[in-house]
mmCIF file of C-alpha atoms in Angstrom:
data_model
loop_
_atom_site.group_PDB
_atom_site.id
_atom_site.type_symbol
_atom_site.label_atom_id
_atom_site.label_comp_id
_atom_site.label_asym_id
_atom_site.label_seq_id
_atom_site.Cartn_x
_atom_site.Cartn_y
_atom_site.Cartn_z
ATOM 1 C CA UNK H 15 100.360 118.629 106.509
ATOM 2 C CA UNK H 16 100.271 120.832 109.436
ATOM 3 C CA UNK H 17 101.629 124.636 108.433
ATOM 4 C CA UNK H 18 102.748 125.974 111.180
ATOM 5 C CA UNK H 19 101.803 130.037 110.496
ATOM 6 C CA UNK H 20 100.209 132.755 111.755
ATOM 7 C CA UNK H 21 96.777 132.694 113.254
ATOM 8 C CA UNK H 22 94.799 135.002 111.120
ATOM 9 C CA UNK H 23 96.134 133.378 108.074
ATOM 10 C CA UNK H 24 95.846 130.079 109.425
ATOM 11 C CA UNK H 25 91.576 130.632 109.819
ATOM 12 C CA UNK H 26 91.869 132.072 106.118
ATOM 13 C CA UNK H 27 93.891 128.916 104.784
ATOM 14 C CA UNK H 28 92.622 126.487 106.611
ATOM 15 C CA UNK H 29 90.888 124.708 103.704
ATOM 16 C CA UNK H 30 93.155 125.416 101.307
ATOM 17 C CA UNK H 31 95.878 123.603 103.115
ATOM 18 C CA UNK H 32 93.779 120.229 103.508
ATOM 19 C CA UNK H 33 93.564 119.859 99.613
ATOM 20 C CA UNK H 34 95.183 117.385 97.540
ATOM 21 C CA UNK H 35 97.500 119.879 95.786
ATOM 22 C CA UNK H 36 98.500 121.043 98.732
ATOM 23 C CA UNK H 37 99.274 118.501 100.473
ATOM 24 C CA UNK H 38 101.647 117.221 97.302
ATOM 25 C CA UNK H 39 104.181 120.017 98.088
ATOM 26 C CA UNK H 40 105.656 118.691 101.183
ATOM 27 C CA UNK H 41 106.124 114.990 99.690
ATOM 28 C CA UNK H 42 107.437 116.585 96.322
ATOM 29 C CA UNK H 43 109.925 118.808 98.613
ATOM 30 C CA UNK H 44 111.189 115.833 100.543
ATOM 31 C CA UNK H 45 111.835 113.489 97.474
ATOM 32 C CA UNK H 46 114.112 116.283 96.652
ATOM 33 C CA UNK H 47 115.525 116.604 99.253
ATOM 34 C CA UNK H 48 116.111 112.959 99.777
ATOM 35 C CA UNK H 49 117.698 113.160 96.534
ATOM 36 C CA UNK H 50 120.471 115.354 97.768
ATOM 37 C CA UNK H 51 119.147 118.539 96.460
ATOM 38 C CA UNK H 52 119.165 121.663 98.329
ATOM 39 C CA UNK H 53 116.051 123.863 98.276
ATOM 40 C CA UNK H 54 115.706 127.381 99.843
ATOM 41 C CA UNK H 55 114.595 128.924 101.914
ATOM 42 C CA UNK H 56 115.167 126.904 104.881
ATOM 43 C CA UNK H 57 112.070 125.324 105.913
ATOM 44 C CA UNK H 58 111.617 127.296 109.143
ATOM 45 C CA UNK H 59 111.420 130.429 106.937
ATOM 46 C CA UNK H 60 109.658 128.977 104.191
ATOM 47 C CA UNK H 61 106.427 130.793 105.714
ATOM 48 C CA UNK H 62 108.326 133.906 106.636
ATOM 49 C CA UNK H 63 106.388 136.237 104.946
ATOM 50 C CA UNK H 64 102.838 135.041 106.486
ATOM 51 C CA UNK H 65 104.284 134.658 110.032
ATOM 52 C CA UNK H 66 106.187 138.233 109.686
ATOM 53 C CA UNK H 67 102.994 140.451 108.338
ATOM 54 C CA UNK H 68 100.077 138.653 109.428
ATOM 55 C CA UNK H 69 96.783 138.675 107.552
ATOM 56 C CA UNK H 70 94.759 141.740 109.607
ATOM 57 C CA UNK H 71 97.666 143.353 109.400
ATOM 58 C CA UNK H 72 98.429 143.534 105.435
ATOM 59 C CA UNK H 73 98.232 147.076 104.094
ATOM 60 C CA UNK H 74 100.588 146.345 100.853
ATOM 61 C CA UNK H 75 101.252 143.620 99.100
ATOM 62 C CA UNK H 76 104.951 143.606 96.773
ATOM 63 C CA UNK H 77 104.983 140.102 94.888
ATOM 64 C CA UNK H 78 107.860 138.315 94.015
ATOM 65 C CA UNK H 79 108.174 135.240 91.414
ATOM 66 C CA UNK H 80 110.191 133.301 93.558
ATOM 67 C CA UNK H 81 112.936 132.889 96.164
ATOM 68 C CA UNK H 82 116.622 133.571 95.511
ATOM 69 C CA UNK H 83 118.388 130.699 94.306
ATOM 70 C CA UNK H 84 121.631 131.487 95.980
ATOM 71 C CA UNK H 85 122.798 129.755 99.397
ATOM 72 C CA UNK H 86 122.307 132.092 102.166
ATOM 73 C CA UNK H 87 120.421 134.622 100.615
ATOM 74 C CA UNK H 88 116.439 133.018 100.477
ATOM 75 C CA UNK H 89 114.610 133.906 104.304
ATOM 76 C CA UNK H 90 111.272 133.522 103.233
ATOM 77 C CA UNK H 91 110.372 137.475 102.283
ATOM 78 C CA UNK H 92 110.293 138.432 98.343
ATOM 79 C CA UNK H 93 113.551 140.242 97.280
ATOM 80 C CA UNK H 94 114.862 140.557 100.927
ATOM 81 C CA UNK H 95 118.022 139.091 102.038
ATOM 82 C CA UNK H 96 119.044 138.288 105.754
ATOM 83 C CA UNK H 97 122.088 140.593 107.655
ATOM 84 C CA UNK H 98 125.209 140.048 106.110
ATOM 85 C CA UNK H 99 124.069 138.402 102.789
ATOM 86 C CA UNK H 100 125.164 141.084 100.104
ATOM 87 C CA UNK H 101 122.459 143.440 98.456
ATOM 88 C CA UNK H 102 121.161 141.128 94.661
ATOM 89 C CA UNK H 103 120.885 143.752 92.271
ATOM 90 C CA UNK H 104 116.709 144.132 92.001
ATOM 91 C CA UNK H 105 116.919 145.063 95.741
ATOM 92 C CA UNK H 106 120.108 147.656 94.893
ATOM 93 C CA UNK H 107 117.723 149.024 91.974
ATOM 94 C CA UNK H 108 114.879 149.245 94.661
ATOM 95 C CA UNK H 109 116.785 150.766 97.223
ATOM 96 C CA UNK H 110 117.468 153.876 94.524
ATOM 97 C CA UNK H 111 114.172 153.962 93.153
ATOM 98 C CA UNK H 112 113.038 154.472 97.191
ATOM 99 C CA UNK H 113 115.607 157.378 97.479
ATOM 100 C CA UNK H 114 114.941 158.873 94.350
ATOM 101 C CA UNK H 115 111.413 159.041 95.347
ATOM 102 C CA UNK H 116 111.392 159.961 99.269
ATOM 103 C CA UNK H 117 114.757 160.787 99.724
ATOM 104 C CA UNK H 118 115.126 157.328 102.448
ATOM 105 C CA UNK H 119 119.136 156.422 102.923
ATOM 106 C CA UNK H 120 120.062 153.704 100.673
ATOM 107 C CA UNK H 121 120.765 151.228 103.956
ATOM 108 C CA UNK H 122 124.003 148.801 104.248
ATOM 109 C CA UNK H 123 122.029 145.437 104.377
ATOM 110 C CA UNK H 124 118.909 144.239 102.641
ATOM 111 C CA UNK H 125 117.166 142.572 105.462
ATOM 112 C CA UNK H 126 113.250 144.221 104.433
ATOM 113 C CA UNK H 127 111.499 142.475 108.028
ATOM 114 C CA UNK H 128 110.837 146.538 109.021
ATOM 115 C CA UNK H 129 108.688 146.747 105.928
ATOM 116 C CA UNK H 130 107.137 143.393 106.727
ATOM 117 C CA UNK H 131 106.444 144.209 110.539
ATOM 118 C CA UNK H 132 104.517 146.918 109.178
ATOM 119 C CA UNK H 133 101.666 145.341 107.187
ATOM 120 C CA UNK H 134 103.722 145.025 103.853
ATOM 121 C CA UNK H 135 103.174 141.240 102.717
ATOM 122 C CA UNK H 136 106.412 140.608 100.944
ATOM 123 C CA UNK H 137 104.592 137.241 98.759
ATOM 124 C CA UNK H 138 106.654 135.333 96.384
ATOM 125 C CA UNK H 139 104.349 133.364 94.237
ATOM 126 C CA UNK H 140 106.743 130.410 94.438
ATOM 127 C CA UNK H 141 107.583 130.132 98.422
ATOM 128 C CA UNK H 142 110.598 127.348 97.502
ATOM 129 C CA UNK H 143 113.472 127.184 94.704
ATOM 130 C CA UNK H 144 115.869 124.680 93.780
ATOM 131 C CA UNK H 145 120.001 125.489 94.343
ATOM 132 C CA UNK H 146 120.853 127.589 91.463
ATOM 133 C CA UNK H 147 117.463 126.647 89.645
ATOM 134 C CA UNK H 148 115.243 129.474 89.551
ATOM 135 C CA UNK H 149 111.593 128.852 88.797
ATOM 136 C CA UNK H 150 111.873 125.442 89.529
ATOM 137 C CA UNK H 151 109.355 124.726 91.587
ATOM 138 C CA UNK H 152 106.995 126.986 89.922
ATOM 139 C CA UNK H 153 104.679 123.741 88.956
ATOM 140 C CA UNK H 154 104.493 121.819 92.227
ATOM 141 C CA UNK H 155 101.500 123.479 93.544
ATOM 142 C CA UNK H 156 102.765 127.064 95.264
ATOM 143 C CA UNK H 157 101.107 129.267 92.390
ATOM 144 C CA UNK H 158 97.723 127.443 93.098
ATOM 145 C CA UNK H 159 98.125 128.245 96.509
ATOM 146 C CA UNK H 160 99.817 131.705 96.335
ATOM 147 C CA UNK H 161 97.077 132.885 93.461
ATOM 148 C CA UNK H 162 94.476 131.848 96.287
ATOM 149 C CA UNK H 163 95.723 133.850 98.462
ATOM 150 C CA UNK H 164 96.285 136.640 96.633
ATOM 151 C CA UNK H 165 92.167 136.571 96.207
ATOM 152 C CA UNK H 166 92.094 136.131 99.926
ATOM 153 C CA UNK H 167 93.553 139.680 100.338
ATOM 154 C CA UNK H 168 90.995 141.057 97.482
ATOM 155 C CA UNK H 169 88.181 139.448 98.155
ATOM 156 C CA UNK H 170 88.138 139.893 102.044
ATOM 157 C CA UNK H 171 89.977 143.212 102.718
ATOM 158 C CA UNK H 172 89.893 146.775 101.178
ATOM 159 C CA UNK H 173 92.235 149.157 100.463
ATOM 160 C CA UNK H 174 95.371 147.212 100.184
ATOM 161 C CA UNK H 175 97.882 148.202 97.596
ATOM 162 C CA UNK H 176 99.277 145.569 95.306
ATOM 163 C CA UNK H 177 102.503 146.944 93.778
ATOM 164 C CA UNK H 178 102.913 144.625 90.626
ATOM 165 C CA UNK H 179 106.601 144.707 89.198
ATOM 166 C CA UNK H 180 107.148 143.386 85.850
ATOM 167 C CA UNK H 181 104.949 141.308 83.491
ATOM 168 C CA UNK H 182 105.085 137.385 85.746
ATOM 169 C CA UNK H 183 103.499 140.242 88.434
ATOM 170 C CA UNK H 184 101.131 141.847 86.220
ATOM 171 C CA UNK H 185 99.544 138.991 85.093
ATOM 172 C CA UNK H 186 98.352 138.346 88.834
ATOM 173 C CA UNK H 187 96.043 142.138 88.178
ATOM 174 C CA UNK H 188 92.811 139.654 87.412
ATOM 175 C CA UNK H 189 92.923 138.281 91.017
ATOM 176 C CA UNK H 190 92.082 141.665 92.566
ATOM 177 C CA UNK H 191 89.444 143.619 92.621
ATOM 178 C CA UNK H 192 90.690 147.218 91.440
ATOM 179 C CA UNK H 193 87.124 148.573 92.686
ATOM 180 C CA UNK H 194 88.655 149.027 96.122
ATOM 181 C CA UNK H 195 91.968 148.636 95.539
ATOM 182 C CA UNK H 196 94.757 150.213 94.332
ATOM 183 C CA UNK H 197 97.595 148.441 91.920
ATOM 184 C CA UNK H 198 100.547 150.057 90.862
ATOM 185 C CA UNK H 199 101.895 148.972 87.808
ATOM 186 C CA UNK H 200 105.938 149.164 87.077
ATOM 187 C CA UNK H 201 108.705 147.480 85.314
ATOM 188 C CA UNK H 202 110.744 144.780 87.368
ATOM 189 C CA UNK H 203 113.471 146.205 89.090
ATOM 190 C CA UNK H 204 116.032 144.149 87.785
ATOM 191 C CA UNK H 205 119.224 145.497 86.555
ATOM 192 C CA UNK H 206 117.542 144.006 82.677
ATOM 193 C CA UNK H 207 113.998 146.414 82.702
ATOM 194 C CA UNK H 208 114.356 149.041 85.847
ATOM 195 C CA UNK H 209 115.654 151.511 82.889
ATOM 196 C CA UNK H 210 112.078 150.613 81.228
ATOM 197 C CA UNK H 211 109.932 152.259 84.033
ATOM 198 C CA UNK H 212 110.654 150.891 87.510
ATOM 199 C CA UNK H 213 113.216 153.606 87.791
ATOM 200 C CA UNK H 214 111.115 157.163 88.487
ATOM 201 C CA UNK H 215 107.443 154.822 88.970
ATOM 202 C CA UNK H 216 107.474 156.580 92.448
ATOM 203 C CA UNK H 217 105.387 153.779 94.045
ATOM 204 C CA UNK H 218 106.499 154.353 97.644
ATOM 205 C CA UNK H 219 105.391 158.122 97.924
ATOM 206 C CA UNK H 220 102.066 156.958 96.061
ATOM 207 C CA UNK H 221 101.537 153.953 98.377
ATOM 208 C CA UNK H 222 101.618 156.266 101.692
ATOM 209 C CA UNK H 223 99.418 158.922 99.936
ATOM 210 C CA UNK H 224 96.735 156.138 98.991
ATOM 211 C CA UNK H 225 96.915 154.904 102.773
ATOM 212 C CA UNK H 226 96.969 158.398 104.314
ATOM 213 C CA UNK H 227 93.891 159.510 102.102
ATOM 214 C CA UNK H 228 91.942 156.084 103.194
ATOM 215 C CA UNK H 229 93.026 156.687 106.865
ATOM 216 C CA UNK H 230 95.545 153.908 107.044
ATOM 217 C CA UNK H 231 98.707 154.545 108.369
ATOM 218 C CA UNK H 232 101.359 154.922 106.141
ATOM 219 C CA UNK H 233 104.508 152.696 105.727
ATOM 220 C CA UNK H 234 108.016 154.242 107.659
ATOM 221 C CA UNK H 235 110.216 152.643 104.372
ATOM 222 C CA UNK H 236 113.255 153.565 106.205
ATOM 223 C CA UNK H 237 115.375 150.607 107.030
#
């Protein structure tokens, strides 16, 4: 299969995208296809968040479990919708928490390519969904490939933060190396758990201080 992505990440990935597993994804995404099922995002975008924040450029890393299930609203970057597509409620509860914590404008859209042009990797661990199916294609071979990546970041790259959102997140901690990173920890935004600690977690004020203090530039989370 040839990816077509970003050159950095394309000299990290290279092997990883000439193994078996890998290669199954396409063939299982086109049966389905064939089959009359619709699967988001498109596959132009499918990539989005690798071609949009490329690998010498990642400075945070906010994972997702997978894309949104709902037509329109999937464009390849984790909890981000495209201009027009209304706000899903875990972006709404982010949007607040990022107010709350550095005063930013709650914006009209939810379109997050500003963060991602900036060296946040916006990573869902699944980078396709089924129509109205979420998880679904959580077994075909993307967390294999997602978790590798993930280890990319740690193992080759220092300084990064990881912010971790809710336990599926959390359970990714024992890919990184915490020795010179830094991972915040939080409840998922969504409207079920932001009450139980993503709400007040302050992770956007404590991201730029961490940056600032290592002599990174910090993130501008204004959208």
């Amino acid at each position: 299969m040839d990816v077509k992505i970003e050159a950095s990440w394309k000299a990290v990935l290279n092997d990883e995208f000439n193994k078996p597993y890998f290669q199954q994804i396409p063939l299982h995404l086109k049966t389905e296809k064939e089959q009359g099922k619709k699967i988001f995002p498109p596959g132009s975008q499918i990539f989005n968040a690798f071609n949009t924040t490329s690998f010498d450029h990642v400075k945070v890393v906010i994972l997702g479990q997978d894309p949104y299930h709902g037509p329109g609203q999937a464009n390849g970057l984790c909890f981000s919708v495209s201009y027009g597509i209304p706000q899903p409620p875990s972006l709404m509860n982010i949007f607040k928490e990022l107010h709350d914590d550095i005063g930013v404008p709650i914006p009209n859209h939810g379109n997050l390519t500003h963060w991602a042009e900036q060296g946040v990797f916006l990573l869902n661990a699944s980078l396709t969904v089924r129509n109205g199916e979420p998880m679904s294609h959580s077994k075909i071979g993307w967390a294999g490939f997602t978790d590798t990546v993930i280890k990319m970041i740690s193992d080759q790259k220092k300084h990064v933060v990881f912010l971790l959102w809710g336990k599926f997140a959390q359970e990714k901690r024992m890919l990184i190396d915490e020795g010179k990173h830094l991972i915040l920890r939080a409840a998922h935004p969504s409207p079920l758990s932001a009450h139980a600690g993503f709400f007040g977690c302050k992770h956007f004020s404590k991201t730029n201080e961490y940056l600032v203090a290592h002599g990174i530039d910090p993130i501008d989370w204004r959208l």
